[in-house]
CSV table of C-alpha atoms in Angstrom, one decimal:
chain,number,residue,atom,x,y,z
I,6,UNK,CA,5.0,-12.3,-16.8
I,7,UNK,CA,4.5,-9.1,-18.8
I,8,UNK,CA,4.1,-5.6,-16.6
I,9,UNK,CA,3.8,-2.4,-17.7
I,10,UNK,CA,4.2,1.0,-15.2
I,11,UNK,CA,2.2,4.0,-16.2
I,12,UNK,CA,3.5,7.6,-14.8
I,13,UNK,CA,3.4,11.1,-15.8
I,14,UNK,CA,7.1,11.6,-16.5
I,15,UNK,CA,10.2,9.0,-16.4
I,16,UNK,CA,12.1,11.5,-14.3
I,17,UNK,CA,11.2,13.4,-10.8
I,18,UNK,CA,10.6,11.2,-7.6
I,19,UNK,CA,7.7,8.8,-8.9
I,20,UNK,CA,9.3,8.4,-12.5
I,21,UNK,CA,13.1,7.3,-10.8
I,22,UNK,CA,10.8,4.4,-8.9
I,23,UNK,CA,9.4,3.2,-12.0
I,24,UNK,CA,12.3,3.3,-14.0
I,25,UNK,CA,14.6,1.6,-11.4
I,26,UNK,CA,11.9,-1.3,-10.8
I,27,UNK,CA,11.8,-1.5,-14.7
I,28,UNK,CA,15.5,-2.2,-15.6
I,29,UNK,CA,16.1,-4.6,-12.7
I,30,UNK,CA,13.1,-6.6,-13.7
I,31,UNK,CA,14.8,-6.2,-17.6
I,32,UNK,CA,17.6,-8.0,-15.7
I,33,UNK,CA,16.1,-10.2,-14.2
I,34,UNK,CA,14.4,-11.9,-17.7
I,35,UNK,CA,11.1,-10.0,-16.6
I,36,UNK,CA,9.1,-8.8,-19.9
I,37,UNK,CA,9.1,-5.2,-18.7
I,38,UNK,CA,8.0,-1.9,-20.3
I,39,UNK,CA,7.5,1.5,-19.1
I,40,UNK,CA,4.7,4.5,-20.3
I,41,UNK,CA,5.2,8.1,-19.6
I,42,UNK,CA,2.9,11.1,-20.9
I,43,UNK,CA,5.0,14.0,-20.4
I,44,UNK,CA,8.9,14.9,-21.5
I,45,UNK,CA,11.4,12.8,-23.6
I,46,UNK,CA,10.6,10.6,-26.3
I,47,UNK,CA,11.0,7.3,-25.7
I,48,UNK,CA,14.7,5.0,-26.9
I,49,UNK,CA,13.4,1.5,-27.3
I,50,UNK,CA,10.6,-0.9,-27.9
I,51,UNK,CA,10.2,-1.3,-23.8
I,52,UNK,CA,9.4,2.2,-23.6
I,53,UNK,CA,6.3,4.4,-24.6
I,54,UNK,CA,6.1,7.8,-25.0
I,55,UNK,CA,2.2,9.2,-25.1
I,56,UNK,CA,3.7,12.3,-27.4
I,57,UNK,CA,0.5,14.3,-27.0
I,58,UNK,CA,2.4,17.8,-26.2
I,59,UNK,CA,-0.8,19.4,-27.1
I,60,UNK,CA,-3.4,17.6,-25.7
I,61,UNK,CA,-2.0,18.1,-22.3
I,62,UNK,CA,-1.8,22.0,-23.1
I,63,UNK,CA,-5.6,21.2,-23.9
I,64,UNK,CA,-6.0,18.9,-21.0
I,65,UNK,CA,-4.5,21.6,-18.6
I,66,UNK,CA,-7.0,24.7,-20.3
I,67,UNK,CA,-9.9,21.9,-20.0
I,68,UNK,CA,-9.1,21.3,-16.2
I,69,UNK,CA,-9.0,24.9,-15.6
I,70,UNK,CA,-12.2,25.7,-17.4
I,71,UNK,CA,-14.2,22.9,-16.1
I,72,UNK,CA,-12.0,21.3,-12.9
I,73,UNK,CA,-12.1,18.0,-14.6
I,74,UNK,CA,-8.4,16.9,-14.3
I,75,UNK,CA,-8.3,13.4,-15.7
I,76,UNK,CA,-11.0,13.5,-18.1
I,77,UNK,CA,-9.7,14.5,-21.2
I,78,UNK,CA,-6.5,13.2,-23.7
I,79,UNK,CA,-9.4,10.7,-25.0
I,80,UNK,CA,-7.3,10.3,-28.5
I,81,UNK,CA,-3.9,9.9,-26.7
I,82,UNK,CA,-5.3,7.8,-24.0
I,83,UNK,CA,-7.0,5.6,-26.9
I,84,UNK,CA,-3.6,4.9,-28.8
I,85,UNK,CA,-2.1,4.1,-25.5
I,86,UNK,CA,-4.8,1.3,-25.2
I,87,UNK,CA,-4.6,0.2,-28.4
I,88,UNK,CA,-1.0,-0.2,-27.7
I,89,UNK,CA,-1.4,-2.3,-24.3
I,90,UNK,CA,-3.3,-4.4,-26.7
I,91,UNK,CA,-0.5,-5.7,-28.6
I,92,UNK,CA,1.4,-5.6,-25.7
I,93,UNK,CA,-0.9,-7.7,-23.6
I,94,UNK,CA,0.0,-7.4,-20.4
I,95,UNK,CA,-0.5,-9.6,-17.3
I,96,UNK,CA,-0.2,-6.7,-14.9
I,97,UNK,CA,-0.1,-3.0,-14.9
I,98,UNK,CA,1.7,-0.8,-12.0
I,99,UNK,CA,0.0,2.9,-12.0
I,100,UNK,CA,2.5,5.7,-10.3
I,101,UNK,CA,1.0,9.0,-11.0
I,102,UNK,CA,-2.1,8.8,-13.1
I,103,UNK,CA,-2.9,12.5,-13.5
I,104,UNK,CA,-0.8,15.7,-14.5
I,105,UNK,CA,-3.1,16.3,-18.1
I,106,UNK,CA,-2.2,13.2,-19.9
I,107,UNK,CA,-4.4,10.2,-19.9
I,108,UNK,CA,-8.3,10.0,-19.7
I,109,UNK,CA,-8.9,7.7,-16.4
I,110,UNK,CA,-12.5,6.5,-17.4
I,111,UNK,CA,-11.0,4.6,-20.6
I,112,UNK,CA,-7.5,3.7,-19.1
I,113,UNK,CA,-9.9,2.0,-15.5
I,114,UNK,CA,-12.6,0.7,-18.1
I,115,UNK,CA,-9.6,-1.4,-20.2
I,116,UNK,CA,-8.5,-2.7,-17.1
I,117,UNK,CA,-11.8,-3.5,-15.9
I,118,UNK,CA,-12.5,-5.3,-19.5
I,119,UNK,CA,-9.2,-7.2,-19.6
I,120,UNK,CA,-9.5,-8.0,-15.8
I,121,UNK,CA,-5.9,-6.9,-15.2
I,122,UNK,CA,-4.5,-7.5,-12.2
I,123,UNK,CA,-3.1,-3.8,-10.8
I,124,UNK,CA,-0.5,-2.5,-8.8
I,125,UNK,CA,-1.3,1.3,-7.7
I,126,UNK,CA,1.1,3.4,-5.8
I,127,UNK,CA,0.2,6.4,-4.0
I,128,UNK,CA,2.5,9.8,-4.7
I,129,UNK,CA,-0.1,11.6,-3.4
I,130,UNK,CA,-3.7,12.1,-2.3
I,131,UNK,CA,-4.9,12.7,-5.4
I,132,UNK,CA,-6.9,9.8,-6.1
I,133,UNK,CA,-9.2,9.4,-3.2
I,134,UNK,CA,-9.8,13.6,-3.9
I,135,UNK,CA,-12.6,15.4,-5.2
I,136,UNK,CA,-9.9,18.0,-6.4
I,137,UNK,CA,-6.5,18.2,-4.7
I,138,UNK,CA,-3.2,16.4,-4.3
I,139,UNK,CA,-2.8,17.3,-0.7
I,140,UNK,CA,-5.0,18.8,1.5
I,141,UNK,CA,-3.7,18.7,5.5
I,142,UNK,CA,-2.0,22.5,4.8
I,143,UNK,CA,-6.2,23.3,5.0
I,144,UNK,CA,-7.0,20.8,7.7
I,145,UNK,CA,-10.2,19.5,4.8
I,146,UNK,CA,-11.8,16.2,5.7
I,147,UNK,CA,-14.7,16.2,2.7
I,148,UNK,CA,-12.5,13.8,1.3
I,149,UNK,CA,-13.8,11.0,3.5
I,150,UNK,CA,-17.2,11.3,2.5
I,151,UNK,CA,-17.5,13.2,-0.5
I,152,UNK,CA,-16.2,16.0,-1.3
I,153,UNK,CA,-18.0,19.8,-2.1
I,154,UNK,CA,-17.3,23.7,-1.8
I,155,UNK,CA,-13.9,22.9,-2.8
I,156,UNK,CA,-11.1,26.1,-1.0
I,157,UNK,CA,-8.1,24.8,-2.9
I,158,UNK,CA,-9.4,25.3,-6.6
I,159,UNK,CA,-6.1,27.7,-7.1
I,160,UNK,CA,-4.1,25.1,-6.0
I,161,UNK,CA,-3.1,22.0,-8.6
I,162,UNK,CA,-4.8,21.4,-10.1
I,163,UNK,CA,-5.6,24.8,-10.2
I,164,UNK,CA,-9.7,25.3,-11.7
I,165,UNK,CA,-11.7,28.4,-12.2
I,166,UNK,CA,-14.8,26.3,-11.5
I,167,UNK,CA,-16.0,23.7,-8.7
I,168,UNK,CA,-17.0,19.9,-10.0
I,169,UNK,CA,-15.2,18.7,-6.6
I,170,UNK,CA,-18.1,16.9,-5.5
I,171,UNK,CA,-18.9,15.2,-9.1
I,172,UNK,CA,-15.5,14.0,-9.6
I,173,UNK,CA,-15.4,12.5,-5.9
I,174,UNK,CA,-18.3,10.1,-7.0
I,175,UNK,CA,-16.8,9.6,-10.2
I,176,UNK,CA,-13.4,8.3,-8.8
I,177,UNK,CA,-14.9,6.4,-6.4
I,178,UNK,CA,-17.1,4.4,-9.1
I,179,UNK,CA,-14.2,4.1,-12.1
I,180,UNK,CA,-11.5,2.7,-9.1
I,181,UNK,CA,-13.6,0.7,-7.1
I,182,UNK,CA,-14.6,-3.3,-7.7
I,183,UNK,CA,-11.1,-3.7,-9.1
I,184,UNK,CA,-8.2,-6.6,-8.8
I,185,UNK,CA,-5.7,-3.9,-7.1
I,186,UNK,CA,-3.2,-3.7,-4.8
I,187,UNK,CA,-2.0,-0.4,-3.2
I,188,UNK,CA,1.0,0.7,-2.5
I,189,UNK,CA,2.4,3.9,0.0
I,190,UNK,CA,5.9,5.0,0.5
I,191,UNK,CA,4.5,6.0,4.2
I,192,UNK,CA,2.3,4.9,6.9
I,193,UNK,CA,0.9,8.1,7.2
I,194,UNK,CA,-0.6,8.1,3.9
I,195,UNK,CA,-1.7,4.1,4.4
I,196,UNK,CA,-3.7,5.7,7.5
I,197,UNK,CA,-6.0,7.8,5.2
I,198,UNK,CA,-6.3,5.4,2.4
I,199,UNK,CA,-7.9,3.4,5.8
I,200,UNK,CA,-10.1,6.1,6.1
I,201,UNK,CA,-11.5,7.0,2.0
I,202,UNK,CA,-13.5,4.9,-0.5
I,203,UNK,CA,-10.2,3.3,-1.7
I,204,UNK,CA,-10.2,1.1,2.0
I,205,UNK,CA,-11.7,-1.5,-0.1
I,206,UNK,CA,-8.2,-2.6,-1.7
I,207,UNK,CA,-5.1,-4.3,0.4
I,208,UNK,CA,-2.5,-1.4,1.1
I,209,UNK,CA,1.3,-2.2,1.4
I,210,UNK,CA,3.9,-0.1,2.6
I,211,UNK,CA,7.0,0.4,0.7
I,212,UNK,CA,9.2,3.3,1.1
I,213,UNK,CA,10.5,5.1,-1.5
I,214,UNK,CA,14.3,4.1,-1.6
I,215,UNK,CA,17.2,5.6,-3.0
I,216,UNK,CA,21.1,4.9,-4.8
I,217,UNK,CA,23.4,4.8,-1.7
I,218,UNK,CA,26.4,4.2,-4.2
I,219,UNK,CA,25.0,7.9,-5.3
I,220,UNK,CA,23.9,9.2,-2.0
I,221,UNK,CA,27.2,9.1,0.7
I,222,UNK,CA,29.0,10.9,2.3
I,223,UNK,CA,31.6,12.9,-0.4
I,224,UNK,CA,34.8,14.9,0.5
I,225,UNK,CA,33.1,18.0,0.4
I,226,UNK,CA,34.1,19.9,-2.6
I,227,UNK,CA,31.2,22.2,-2.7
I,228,UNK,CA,32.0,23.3,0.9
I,229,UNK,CA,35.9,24.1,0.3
I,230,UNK,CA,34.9,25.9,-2.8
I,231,UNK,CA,32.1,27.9,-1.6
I,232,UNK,CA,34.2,28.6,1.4
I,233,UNK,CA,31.7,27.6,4.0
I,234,UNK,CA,34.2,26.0,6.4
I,235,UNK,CA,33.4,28.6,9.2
I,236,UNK,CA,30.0,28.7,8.9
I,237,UNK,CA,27.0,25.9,10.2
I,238,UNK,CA,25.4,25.1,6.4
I,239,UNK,CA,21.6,24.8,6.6
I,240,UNK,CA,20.7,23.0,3.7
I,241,UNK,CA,17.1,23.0,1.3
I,242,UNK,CA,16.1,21.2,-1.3
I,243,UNK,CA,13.3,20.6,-3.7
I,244,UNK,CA,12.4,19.5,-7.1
I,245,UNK,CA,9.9,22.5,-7.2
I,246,UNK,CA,10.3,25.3,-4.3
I,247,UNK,CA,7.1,26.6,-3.6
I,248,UNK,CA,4.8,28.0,-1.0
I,249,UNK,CA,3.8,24.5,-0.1
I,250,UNK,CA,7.3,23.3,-0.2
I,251,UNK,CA,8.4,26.0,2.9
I,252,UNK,CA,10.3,28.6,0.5
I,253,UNK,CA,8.8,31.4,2.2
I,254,UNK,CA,10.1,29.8,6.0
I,255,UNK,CA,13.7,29.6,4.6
I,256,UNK,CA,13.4,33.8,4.1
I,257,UNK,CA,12.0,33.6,7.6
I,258,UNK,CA,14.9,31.7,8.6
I,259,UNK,CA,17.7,33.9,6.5
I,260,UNK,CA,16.3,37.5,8.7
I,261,UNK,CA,17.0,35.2,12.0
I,262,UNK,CA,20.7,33.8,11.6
I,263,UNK,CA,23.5,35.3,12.2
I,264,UNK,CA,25.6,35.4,8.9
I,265,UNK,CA,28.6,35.3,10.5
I,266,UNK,CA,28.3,32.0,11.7
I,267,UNK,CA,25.5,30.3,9.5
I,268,UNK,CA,24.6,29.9,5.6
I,269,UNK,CA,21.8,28.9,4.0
I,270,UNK,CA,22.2,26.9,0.2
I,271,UNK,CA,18.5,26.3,-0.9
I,272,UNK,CA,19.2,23.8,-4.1
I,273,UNK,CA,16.2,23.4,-7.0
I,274,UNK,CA,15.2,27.5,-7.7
I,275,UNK,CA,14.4,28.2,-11.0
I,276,UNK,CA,16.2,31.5,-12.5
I,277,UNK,CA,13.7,33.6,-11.5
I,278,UNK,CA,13.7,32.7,-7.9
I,279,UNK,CA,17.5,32.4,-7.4
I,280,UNK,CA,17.6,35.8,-8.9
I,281,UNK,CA,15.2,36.7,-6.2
I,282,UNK,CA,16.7,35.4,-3.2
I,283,UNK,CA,18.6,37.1,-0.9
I,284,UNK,CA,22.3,37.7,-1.8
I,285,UNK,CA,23.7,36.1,1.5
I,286,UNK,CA,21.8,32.8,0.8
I,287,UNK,CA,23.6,31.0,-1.8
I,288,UNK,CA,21.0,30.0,-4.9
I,289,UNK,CA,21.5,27.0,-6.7
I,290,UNK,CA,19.0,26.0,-9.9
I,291,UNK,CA,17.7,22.7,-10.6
I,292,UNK,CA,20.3,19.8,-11.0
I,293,UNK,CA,20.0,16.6,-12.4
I,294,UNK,CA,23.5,15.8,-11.7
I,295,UNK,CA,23.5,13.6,-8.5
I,296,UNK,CA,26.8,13.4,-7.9
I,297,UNK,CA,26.9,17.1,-7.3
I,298,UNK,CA,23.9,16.8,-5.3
I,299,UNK,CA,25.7,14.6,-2.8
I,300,UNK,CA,28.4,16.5,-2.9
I,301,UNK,CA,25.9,19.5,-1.9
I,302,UNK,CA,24.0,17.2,0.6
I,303,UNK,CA,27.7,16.2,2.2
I,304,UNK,CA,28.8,20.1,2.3
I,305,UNK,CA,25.5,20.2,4.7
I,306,UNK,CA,25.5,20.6,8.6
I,307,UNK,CA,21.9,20.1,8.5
I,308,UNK,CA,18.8,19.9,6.1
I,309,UNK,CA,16.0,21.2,6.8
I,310,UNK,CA,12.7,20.5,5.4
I,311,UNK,CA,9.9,22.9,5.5
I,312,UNK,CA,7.4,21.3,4.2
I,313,UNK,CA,3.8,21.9,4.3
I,314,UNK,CA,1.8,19.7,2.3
I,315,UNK,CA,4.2,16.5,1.6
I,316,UNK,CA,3.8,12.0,1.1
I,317,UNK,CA,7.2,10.7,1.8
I,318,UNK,CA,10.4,13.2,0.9
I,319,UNK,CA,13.1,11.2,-0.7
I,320,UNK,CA,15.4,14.6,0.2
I,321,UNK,CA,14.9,13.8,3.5
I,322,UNK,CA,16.9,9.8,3.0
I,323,UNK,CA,19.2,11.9,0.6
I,324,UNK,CA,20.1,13.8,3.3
I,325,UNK,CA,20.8,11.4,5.3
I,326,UNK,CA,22.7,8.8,3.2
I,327,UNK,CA,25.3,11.7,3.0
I,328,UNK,CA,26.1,12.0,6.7
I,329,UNK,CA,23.5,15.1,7.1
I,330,UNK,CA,20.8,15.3,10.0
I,331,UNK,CA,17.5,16.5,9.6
I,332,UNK,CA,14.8,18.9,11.0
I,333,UNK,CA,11.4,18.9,9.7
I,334,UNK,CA,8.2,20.0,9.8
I,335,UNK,CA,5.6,17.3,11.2
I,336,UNK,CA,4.1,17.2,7.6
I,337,UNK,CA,2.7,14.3,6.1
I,338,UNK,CA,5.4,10.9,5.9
I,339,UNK,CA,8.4,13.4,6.4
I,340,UNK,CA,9.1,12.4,9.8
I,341,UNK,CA,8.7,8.8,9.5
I,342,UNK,CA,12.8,9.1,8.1
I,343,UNK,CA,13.5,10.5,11.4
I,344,UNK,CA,15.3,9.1,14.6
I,345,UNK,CA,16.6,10.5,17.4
I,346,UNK,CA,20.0,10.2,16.7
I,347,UNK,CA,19.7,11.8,13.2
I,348,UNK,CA,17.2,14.4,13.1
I,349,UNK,CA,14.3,16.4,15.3
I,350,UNK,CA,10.5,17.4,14.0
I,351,UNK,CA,9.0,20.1,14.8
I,352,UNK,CA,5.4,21.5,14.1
I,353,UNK,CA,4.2,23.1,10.8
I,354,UNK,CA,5.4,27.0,10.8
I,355,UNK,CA,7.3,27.2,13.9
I,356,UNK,CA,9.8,28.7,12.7
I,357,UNK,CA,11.3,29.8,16.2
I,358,UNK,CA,12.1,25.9,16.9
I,359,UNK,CA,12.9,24.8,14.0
I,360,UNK,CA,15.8,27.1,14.6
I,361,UNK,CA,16.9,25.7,18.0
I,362,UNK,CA,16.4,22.2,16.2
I,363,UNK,CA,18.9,23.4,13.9
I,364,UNK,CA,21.2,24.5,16.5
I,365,UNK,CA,20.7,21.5,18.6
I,366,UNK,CA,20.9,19.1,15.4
I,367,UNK,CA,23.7,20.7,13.6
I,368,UNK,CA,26.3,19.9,16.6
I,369,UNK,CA,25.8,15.9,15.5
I,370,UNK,CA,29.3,14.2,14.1
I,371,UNK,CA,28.9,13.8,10.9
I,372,UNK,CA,30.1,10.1,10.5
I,373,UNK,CA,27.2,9.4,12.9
I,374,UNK,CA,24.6,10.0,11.1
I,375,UNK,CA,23.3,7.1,9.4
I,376,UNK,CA,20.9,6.0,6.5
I,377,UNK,CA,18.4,2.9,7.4
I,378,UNK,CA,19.1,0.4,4.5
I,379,UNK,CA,15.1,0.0,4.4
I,380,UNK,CA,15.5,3.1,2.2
I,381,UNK,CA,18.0,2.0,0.1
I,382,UNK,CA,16.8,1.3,-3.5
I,383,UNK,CA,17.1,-2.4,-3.8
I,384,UNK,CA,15.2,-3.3,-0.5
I,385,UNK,CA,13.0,-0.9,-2.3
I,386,UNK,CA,12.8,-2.8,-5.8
I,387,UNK,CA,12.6,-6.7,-3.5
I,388,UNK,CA,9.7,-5.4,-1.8
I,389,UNK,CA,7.9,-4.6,-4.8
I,390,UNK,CA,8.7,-8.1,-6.6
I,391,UNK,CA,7.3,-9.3,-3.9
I,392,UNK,CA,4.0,-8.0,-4.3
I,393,UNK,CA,4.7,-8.6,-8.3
I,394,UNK,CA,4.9,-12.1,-7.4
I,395,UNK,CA,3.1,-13.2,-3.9
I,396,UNK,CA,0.8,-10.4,-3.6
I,397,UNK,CA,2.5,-9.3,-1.0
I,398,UNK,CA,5.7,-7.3,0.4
């Protein structure tokens, strides 16, 4: 069997997935190979790198002229199927198929051709949308039935002009009468699959899993050496900290505490906004070293989760695996991670509780807080072999 995975980058959340599905099935003797469109160049003859650094700038002016994300990168998309040609494969898994690098028409028109049997999994709402990845912060339902008079055109991706309603129809005629199976890393994002033109396909739950010989519980450096062992740690972190992600509700939070007693580390700012945060909050930038992270996760009383607009939050299982409860917002799949022995959820914006969650949560010990193994990375990896090979998880 030959697969190849198609995603926007091979790092972040939905890259991670398809690069640790691609090396166990290298392991296991499975002819694997891997395609990204955005950020480094590819090492070997398994990988393929799109290398079109200017066609996405053109992509992303396109989209913003004409709000027709997914439309453009004809040339790049083109050598990319003429690549899959001499590749051949018996199956392709799609992660994230927009983000200004590859023309959907062509790519769903190639697999329509080939008859390719497809493997599709959900990071987002993006595909069953006449415009937006997310759309719950706005309470919109056009989505179900076609969408119009688009209100999130400043949000990704972000368009000066309104074609929500033409690109609804279009998605729903280039992904529909098609050998796929979908995938969600939630049941909450399952449910509205049930609910758009994509209902047509089988749709299997798989939740996004993670390293636990990465993610456990460390000795704690990062709290000795910020010297943090007085104080209850409230914990945030993102890949990108944003409105959406609940950056603003963590300066809420910050004017509530008392600073005697509790401290705030928000991990993932970019220079700009560590240099803008508070100076009692302690700022950390975007890491890619995970150890550290642990560590960071570890140092943690709590972690709290903010979010607005979210799928399924690997943080939150991070969190966890390293001994640290959670509290979060009632967003999306965010509190599908939570029991009640390791966390509490708590509605959208309330800041007020979030706060006595945090008080209430934060008390936990901390070797009694446990990660479910159905997050773990290999339960992840098996369950998506299984739908490789059967059809289903």
């Amino acid at each position: 069997m030959r697969i190849v995975q198609i995603n926007h980058f091979s790092y972040k959340a939905a890259g991670h997935i398809m690069m640790n599905i691609h090396h166990e099935l290298l392991k296991r003797g499975i002819d694997s190979y891997v395609v990204w469109g955005r950020g480094r160049n590819a090492e070997n003859e398994h990988e393929y790198y799109m290398n079109d650094d200017f066609g996405v700038k053109l992509h992303a002016g396109y989209t913003r002229l004409t709000d027709r994300t997914g439309f453009a990168s004809v040339s790049a998309t083109k050598k990319l199927l003429k690549w899959l040609d001499s590749v051949q494969p018996d199956m392709i898994h799609l992660h994230c198929i927009h983000g200004y690098y590859i023309n959907i028409e062509l790519l769903f028109d190639y697999i329509r051709k080939n008859n390719i049997r497809t493997i599709w999994t959900q990071h987002d709402c993006w595909s069953f949308t006449g415009h937006c990845a997310y759309f719950d912060a706005v309470g919109c339902e056009k989505w179900k039935n076609g969408c119009y008079s688009c209100e999130q055109l400043k949000t990704y991706p972000a368009s000066f002009r309104d074609a929500s309603q033409k690109n609804w129809k279009d998605k729903k005629r280039i992904f529909s009468g098609l050998d796929i199976t979908l995938v969600t890393p939630c049941h909450w994002l399952k449910e509205l699959i049930g609910q758009s033109f994509l209902s047509e396909y089988p749709t299997e739950v798989i939740y996004n899993g993670i390293d636990l010989d990465v993610f456990k519980r460390s000795d704690r450096q990062f709290r000795a050496k910020n010297h943090l062992e007085k104080h209850c740690v409230i914990l945030g972190v993102a890949s990108e900290w944003s409105k959406r992600k609940g950056l603003d509700d963590f300066l809420k939070l910050n004017k509530m505490i008392d600073h005697d007693k509790y401290k705030i580390i928000i991990v993932g700012l970019t220079p700009k906004q560590a240099s803008s945060m508070p100076e009692n909050i302690i700022a950390v930038t975007r890491t890619n070293n995970v150890s550290e992270l642990a560590d960071i996760y570890s140092s943690a009383d709590v972690f709290f989760n903010p979010t607005y607009e979210d799928n399924f939050p690997t943080t939150n299982i991070e969190a966890l695996a390293c001994g640290t409860p959670i509290v979060t917002y009632k967003t999306g799949g965010s509190p599908e991670a939570v029991q009640k022995e390791n966390g509490i959820v708590v509605d959208k914006g309330n800041i007020e509780k979030a706060f006595e969650a945090i008080k209430t949560i934060s008390k936990k010990p901390f070797d009694s807080v446990k990660c479910d193994g159905v997050f773990a990375k290999q339960s992840m990896i098996e369950s998506y072999l299984k739908i490789y090979m059967n059809g289903r998880s």
